[in-house]
mmCIF file of C-alpha atoms in Angstrom:
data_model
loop_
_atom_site.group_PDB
_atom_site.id
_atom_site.type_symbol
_atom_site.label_atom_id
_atom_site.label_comp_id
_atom_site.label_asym_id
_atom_site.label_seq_id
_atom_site.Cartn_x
_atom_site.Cartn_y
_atom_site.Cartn_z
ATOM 1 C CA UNK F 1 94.551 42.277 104.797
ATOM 2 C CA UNK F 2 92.665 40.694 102.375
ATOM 3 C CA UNK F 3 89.104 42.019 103.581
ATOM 4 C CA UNK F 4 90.704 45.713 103.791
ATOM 5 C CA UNK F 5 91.534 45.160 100.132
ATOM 6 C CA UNK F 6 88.192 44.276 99.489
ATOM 7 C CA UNK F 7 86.490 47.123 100.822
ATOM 8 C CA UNK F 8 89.177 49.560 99.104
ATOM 9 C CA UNK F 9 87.766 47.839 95.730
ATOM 10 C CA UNK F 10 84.441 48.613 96.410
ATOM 11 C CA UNK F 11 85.188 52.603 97.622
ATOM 12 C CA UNK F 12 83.353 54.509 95.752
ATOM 13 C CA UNK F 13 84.927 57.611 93.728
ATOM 14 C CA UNK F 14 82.754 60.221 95.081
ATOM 15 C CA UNK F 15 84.356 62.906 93.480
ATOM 16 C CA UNK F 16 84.187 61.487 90.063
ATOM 17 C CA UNK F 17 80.146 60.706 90.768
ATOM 18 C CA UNK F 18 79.931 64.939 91.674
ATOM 19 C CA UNK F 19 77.342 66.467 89.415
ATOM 20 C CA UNK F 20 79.205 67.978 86.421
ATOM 21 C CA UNK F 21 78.348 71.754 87.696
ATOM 22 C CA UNK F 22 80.275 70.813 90.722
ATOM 23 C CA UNK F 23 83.430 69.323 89.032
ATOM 24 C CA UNK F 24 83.307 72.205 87.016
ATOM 25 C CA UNK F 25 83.225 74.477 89.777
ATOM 26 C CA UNK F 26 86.396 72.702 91.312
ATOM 27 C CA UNK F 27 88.203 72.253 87.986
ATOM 28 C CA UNK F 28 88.173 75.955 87.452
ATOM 29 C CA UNK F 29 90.064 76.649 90.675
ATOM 30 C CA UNK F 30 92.905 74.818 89.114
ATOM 31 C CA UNK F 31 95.706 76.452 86.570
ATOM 32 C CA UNK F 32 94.814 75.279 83.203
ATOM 33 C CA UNK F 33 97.711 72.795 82.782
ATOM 34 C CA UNK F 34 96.730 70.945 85.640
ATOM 35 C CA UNK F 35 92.935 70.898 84.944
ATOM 36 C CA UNK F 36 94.054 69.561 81.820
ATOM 37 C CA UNK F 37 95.623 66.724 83.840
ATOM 38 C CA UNK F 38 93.047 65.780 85.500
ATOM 39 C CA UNK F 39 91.312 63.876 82.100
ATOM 40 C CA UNK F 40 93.038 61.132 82.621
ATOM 41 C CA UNK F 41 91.236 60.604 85.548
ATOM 42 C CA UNK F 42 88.126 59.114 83.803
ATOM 43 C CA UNK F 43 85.985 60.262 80.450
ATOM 44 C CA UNK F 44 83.941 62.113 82.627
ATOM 45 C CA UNK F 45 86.895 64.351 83.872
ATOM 46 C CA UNK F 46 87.763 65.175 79.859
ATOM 47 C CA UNK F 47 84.274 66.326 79.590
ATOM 48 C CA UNK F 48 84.250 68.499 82.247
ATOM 49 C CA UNK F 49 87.764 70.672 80.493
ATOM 50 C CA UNK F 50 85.331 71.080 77.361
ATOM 51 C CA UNK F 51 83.529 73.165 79.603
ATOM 52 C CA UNK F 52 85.531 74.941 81.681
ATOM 53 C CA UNK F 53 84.201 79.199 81.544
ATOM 54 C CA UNK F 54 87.464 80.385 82.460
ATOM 55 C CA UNK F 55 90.516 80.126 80.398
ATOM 56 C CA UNK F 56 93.597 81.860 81.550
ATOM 57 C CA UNK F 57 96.622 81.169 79.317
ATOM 58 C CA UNK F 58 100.237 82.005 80.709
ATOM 59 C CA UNK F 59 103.322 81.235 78.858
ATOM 60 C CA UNK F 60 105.441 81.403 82.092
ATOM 61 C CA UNK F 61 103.496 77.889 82.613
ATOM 62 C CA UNK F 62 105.355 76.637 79.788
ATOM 63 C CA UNK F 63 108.612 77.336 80.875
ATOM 64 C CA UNK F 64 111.912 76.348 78.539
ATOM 65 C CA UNK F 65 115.187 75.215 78.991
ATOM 66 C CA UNK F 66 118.608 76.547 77.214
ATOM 67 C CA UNK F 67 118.216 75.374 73.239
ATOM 68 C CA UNK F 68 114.381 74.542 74.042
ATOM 69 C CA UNK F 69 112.648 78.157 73.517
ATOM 70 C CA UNK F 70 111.476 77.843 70.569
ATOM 71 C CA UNK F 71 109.839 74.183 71.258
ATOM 72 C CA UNK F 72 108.332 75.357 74.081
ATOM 73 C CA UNK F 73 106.188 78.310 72.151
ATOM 74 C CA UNK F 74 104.993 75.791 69.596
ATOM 75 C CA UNK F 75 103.812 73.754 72.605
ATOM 76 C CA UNK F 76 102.603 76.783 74.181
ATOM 77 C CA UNK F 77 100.711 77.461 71.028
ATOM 78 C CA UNK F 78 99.611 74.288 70.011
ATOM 79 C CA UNK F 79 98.199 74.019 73.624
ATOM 80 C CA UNK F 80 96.081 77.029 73.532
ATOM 81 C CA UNK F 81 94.792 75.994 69.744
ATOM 82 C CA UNK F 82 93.657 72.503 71.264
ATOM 83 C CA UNK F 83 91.681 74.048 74.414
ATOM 84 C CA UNK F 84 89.698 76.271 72.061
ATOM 85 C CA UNK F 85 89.056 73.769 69.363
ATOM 86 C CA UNK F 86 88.160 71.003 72.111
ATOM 87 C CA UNK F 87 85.855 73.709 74.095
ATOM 88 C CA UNK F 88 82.010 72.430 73.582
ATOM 89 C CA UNK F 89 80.834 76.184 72.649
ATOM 90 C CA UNK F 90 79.219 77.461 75.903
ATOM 91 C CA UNK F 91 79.713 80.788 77.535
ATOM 92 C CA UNK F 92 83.330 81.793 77.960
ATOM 93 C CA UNK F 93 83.093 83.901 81.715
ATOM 94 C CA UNK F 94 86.899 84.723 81.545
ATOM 95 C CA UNK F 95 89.448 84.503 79.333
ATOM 96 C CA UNK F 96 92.895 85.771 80.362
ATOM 97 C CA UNK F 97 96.122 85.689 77.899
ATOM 98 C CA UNK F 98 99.792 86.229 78.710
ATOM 99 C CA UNK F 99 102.376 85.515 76.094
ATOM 100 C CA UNK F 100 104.695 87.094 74.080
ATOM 101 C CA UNK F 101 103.982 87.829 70.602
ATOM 102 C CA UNK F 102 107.586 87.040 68.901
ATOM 103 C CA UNK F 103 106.082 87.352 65.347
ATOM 104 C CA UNK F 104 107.748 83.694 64.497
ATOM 105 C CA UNK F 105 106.026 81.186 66.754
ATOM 106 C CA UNK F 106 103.300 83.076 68.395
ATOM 107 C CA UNK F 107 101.856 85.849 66.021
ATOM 108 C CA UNK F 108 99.288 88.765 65.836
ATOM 109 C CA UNK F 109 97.112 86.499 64.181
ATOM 110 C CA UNK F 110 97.094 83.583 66.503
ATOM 111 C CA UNK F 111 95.973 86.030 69.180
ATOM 112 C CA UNK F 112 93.303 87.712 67.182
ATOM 113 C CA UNK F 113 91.973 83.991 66.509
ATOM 114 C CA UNK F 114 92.303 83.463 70.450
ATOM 115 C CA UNK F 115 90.481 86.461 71.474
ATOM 116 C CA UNK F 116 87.645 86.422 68.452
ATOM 117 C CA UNK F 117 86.525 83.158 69.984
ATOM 118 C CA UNK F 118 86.575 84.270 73.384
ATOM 119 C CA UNK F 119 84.309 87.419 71.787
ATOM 120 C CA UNK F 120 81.958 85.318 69.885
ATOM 121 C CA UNK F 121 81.621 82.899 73.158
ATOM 122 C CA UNK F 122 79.844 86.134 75.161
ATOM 123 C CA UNK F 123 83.118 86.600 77.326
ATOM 124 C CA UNK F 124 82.297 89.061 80.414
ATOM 125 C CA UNK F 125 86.149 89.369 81.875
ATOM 126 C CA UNK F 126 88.949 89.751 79.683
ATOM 127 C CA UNK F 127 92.811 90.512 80.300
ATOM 128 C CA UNK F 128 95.674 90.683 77.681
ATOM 129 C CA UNK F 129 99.364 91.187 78.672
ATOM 130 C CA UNK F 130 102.025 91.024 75.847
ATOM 131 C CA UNK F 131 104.664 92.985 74.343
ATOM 132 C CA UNK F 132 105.001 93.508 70.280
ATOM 133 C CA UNK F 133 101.030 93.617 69.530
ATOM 134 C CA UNK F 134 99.553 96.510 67.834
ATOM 135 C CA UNK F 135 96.168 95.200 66.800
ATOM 136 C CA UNK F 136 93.476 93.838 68.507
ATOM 137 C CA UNK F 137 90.242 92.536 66.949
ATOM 138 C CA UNK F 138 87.855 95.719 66.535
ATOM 139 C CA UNK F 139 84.773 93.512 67.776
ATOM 140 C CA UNK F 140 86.943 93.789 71.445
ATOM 141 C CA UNK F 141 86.227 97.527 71.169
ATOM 142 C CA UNK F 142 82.471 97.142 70.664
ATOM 143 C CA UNK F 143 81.870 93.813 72.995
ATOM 144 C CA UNK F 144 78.412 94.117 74.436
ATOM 145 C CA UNK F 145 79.163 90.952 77.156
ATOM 146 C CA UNK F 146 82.306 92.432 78.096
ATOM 147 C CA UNK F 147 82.198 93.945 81.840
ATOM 148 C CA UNK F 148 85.756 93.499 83.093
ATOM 149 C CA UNK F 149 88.857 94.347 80.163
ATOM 150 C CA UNK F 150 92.502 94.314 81.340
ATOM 151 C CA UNK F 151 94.919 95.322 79.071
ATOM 152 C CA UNK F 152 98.534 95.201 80.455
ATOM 153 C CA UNK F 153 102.281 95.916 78.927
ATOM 154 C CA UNK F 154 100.857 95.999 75.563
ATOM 155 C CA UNK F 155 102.921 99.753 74.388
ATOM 156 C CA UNK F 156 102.231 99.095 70.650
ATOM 157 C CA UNK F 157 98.761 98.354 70.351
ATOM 158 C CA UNK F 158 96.582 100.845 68.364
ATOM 159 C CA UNK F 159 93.734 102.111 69.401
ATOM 160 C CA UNK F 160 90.072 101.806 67.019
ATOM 161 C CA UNK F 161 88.287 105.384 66.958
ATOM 162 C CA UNK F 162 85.051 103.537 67.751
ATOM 163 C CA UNK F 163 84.807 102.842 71.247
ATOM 164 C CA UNK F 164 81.516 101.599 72.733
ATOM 165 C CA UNK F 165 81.117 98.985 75.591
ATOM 166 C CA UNK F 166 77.941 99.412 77.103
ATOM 167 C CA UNK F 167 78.312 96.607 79.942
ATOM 168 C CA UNK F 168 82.141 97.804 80.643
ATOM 169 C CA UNK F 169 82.414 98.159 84.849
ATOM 170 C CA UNK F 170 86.074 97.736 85.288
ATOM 171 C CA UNK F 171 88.794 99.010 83.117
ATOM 172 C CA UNK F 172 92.380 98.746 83.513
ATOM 173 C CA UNK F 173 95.310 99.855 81.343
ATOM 174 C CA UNK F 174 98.648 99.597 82.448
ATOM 175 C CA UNK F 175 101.730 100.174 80.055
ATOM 176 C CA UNK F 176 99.336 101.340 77.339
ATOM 177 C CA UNK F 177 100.264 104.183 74.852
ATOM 178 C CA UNK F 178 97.817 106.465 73.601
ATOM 179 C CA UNK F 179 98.879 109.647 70.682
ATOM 180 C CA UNK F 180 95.452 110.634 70.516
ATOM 181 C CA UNK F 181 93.504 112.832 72.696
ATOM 182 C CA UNK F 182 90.212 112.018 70.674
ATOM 183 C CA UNK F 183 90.620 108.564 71.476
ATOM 184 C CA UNK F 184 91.248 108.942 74.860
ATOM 185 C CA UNK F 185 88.600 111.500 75.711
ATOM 186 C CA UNK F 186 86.078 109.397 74.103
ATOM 187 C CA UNK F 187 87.483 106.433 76.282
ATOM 188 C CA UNK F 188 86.968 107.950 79.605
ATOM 189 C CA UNK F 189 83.213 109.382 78.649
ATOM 190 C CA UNK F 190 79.948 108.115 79.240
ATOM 191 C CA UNK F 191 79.143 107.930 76.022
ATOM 192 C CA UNK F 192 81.792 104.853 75.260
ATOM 193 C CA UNK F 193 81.576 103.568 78.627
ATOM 194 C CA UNK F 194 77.923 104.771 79.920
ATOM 195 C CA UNK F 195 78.308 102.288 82.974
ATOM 196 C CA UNK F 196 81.593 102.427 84.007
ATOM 197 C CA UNK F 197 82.410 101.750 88.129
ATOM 198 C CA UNK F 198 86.779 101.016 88.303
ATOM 199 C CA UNK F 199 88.847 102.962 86.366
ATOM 200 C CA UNK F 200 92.935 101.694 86.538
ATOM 201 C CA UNK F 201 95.319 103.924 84.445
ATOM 202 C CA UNK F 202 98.907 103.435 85.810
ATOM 203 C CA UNK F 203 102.571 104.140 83.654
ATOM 204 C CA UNK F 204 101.086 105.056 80.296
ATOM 205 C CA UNK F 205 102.733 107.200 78.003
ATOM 206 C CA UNK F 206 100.711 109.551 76.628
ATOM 207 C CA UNK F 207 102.139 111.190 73.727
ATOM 208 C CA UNK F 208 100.929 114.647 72.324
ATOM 209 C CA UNK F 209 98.476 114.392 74.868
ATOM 210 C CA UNK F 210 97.897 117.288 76.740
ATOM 211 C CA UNK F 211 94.225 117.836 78.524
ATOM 212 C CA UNK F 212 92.479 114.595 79.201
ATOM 213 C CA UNK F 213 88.746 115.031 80.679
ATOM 214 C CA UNK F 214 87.267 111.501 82.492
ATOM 215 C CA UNK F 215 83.453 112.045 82.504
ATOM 216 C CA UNK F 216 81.636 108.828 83.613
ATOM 217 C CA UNK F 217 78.897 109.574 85.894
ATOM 218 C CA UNK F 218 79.209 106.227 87.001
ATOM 219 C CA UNK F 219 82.458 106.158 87.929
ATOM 220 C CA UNK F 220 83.161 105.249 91.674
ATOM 221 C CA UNK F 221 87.036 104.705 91.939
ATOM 222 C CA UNK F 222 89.882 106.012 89.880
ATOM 223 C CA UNK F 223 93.451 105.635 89.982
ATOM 224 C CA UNK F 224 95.592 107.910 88.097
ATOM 225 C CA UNK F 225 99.490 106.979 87.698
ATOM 226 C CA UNK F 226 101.377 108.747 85.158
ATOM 227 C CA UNK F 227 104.479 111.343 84.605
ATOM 228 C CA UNK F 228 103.328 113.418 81.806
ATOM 229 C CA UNK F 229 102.434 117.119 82.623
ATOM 230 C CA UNK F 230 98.777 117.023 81.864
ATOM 231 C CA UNK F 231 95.949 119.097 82.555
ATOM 232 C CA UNK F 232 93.466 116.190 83.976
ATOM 233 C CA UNK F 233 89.747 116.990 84.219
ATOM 234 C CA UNK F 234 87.193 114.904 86.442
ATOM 235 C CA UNK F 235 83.199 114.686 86.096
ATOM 236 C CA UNK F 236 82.097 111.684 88.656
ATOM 237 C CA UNK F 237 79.607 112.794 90.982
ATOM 238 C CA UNK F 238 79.625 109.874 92.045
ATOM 239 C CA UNK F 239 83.297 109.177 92.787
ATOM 240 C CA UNK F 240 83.978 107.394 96.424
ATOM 241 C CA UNK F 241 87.919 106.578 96.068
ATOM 242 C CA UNK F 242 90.550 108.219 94.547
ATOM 243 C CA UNK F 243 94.189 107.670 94.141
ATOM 244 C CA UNK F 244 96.016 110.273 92.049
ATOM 245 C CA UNK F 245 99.832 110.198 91.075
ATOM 246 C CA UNK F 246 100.941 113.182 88.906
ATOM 247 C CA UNK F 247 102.843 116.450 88.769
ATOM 248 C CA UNK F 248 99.628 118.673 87.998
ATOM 249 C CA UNK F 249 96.990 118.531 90.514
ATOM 250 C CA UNK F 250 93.527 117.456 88.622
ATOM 251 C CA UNK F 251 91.070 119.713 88.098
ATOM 252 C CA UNK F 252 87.696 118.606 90.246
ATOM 253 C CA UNK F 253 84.552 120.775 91.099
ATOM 254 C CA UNK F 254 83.413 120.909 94.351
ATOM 255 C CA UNK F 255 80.243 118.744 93.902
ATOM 256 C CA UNK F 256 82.162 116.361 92.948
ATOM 257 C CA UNK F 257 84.679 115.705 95.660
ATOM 258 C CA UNK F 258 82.010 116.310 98.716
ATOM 259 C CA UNK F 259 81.196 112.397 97.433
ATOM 260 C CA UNK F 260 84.891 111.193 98.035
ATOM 261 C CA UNK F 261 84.704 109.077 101.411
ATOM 262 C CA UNK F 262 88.855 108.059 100.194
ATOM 263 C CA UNK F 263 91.582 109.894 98.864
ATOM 264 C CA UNK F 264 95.152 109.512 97.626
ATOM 265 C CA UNK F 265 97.070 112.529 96.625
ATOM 266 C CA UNK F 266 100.671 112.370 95.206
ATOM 267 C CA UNK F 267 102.123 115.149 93.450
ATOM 268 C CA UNK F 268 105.749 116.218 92.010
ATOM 269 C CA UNK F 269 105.767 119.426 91.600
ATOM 270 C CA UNK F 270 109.229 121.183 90.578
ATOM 271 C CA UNK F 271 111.274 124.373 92.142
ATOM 272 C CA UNK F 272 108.489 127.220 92.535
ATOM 273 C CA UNK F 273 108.413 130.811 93.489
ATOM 274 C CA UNK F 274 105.863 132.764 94.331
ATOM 275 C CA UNK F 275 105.285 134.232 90.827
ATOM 276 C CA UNK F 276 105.471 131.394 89.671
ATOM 277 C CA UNK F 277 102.135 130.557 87.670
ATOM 278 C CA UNK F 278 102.135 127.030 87.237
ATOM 279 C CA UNK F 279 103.144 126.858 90.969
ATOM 280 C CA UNK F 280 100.061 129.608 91.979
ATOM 281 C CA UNK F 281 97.711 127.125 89.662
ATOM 282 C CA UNK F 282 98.639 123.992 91.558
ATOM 283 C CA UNK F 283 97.693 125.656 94.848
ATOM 284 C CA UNK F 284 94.589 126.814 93.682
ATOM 285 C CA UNK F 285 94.055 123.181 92.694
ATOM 286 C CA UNK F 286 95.353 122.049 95.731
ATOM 287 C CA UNK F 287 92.887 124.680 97.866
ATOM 288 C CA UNK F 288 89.658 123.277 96.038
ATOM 289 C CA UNK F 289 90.631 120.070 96.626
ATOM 290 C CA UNK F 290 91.235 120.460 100.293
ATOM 291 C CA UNK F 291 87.972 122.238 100.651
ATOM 292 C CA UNK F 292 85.618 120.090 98.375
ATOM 293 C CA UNK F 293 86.781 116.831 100.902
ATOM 294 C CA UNK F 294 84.054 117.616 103.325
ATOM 295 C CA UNK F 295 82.926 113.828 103.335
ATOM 296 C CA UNK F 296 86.086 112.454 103.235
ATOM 297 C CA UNK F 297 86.781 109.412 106.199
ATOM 298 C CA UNK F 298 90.501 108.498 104.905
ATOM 299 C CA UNK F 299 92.764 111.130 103.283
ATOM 300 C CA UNK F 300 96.665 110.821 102.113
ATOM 301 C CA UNK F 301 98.378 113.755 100.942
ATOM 302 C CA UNK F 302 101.881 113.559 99.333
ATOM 303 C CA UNK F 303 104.809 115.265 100.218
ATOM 304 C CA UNK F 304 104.675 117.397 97.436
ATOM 305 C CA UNK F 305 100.913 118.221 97.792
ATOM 306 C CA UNK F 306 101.712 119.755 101.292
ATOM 307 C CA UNK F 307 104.840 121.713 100.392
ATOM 308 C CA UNK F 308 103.466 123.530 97.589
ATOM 309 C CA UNK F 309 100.249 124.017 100.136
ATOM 310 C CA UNK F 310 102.409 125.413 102.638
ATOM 311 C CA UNK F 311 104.632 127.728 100.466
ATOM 312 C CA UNK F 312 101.821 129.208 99.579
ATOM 313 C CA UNK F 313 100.008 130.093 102.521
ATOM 314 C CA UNK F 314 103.242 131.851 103.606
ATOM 315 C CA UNK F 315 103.115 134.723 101.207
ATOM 316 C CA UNK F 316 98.783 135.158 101.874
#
């Protein structure tokens, strides 16, 4: 027993001797909280969360008992404050922020802080979830790092009408109001987003908005979720995958689908006859579609998509 205790004092901690790239590497695996824990393993450990290049900070990971609420988002706050002011200034890969902004404890201003450092620390992946915000800092709008941006259940937030994110690849807005179809239109252009290759736009009200035209000659996938009756317009040449959710078919020239290879069609189209017009212009819509597919390798159409088809074809 005693020469077993012996050798367990002389074990080396091989983890703890891991170059710091390494630790890194396995510290950012971790949820934040717990890669915060892990400093009390030795002073090298509470170097390596100084470093860390992704930050994601949930406020479900603080969560509060009955009276304790109100604690819990200082902590929640207090936390975030001290993993910024602690980081060592590096390169911030991904930041990612989910909180409510209750305009007591947590407030527009402690997220613009948040998010201006993760902007001024060259951050290529950002996401933002959070009720009751309706600024964020103009700079986000502008980011030439950025290549990923997320921005989820945020209905208040205003938009800037200066748009330009040259490095942008991914964009995803879910939840998102927009009352401005200058905005928009410049947002799905290749002038604000010249190198654009995921477009996400799922359940966002769109108010006063009535034609919307996505031209990104980059673009490679799109996914289009939304109940408002608008007239949609698509210029992506390039365009492999497609998922579409609407009650007006999109308009799409023929060049452009023959480079589909995957498409998802959905529609909800209401009582028609066959005068009506907005019934006669979703089958024409529905007819270029059809034929413009000539690449296509996976195709879902909607029950709606085939009724209206169908209806049609029985009065030609």
């Amino acid at each position: 027993m005693k020469r077993l205790r012996c050798c367990c004092a002389h074990e080396k901690d091989r983890i703890s001797n891991l170059p710091d790239l390494i630790r890194s590497r396995i510290i950012s695996f971790l949820p934040i909280k717990d890669a915060v824990r892990s400093t009390i393993l030795s002073r090298r450990w509470g170097k390596i969360c100084s470093t860390l290049s992704k930050l994601k900070f949930r406020q479900s990971d603080f969560p509060a008992k009955s009276g304790e609420r109100i604690q819990r988002r200082f902590d929640f706050r207090n936390f975030v404050d001290r993993m910024l002011i602690l980081h060592d200034g590096s390169d911030v890969e991904t930041f990612s922020l989910c909180a409510n902004v209750d305009g007591q404890v947590i407030k527009s201003h402690n997220v613009n802080v948040w998010f201006t450092f993760a902007l001024q620390h060259n951050v290529k992946e950002l996401s933002f979830s959070s009720k009751n915000l309706e600024k964020l800092p103009c700079s986000l709008f502008t980011c030439t790092t950025l290549t990923v941006l997320s921005l989820l259940h945020s209905p208040d937030l205003k938009w800037p009408t200066t748009i330009k994110l040259p490095a942008l690849k991914s964009l995803e807005l879910r939840s998102v109001n927009f009352d401005n179809e200058n905005v928009i239109n410049n947002l799905f252009s290749s002038f604000s987003c010249p190198v654009l290759e995921y477009l996400s736009v799922m359940h966002c009200s769109l108010h006063n908005i009535r034609n919307i035209s996505i031209s990104i000659p980059s673009l490679k996938f799109i996914m289009l979720q939304y109940k408002d009756d608008l007239n949609v317009s698509l210029t992506c040449p390039t365009l492999q995958k497609i998922h579409y959710l609407s009650n007006i078919a999109p308009v799409i020239s023929s060049e452009d689908l023959s480079s589909i290879l995957s498409a998802h069609f959905q529609f909800h189209e209401p009582n028609i006859s066959s005068n009506d017009k907005s019934g006669s212009s979703f089958h024409n819509s529905a007819s270029t579609i059809l034929k413009g597919l000539c690449n296509v390798r996976t195709l879902d159409l909607g029950s709606g998509f085939i009724e209206v088809r169908l209806f049609f074809l029985s009065f030609s």
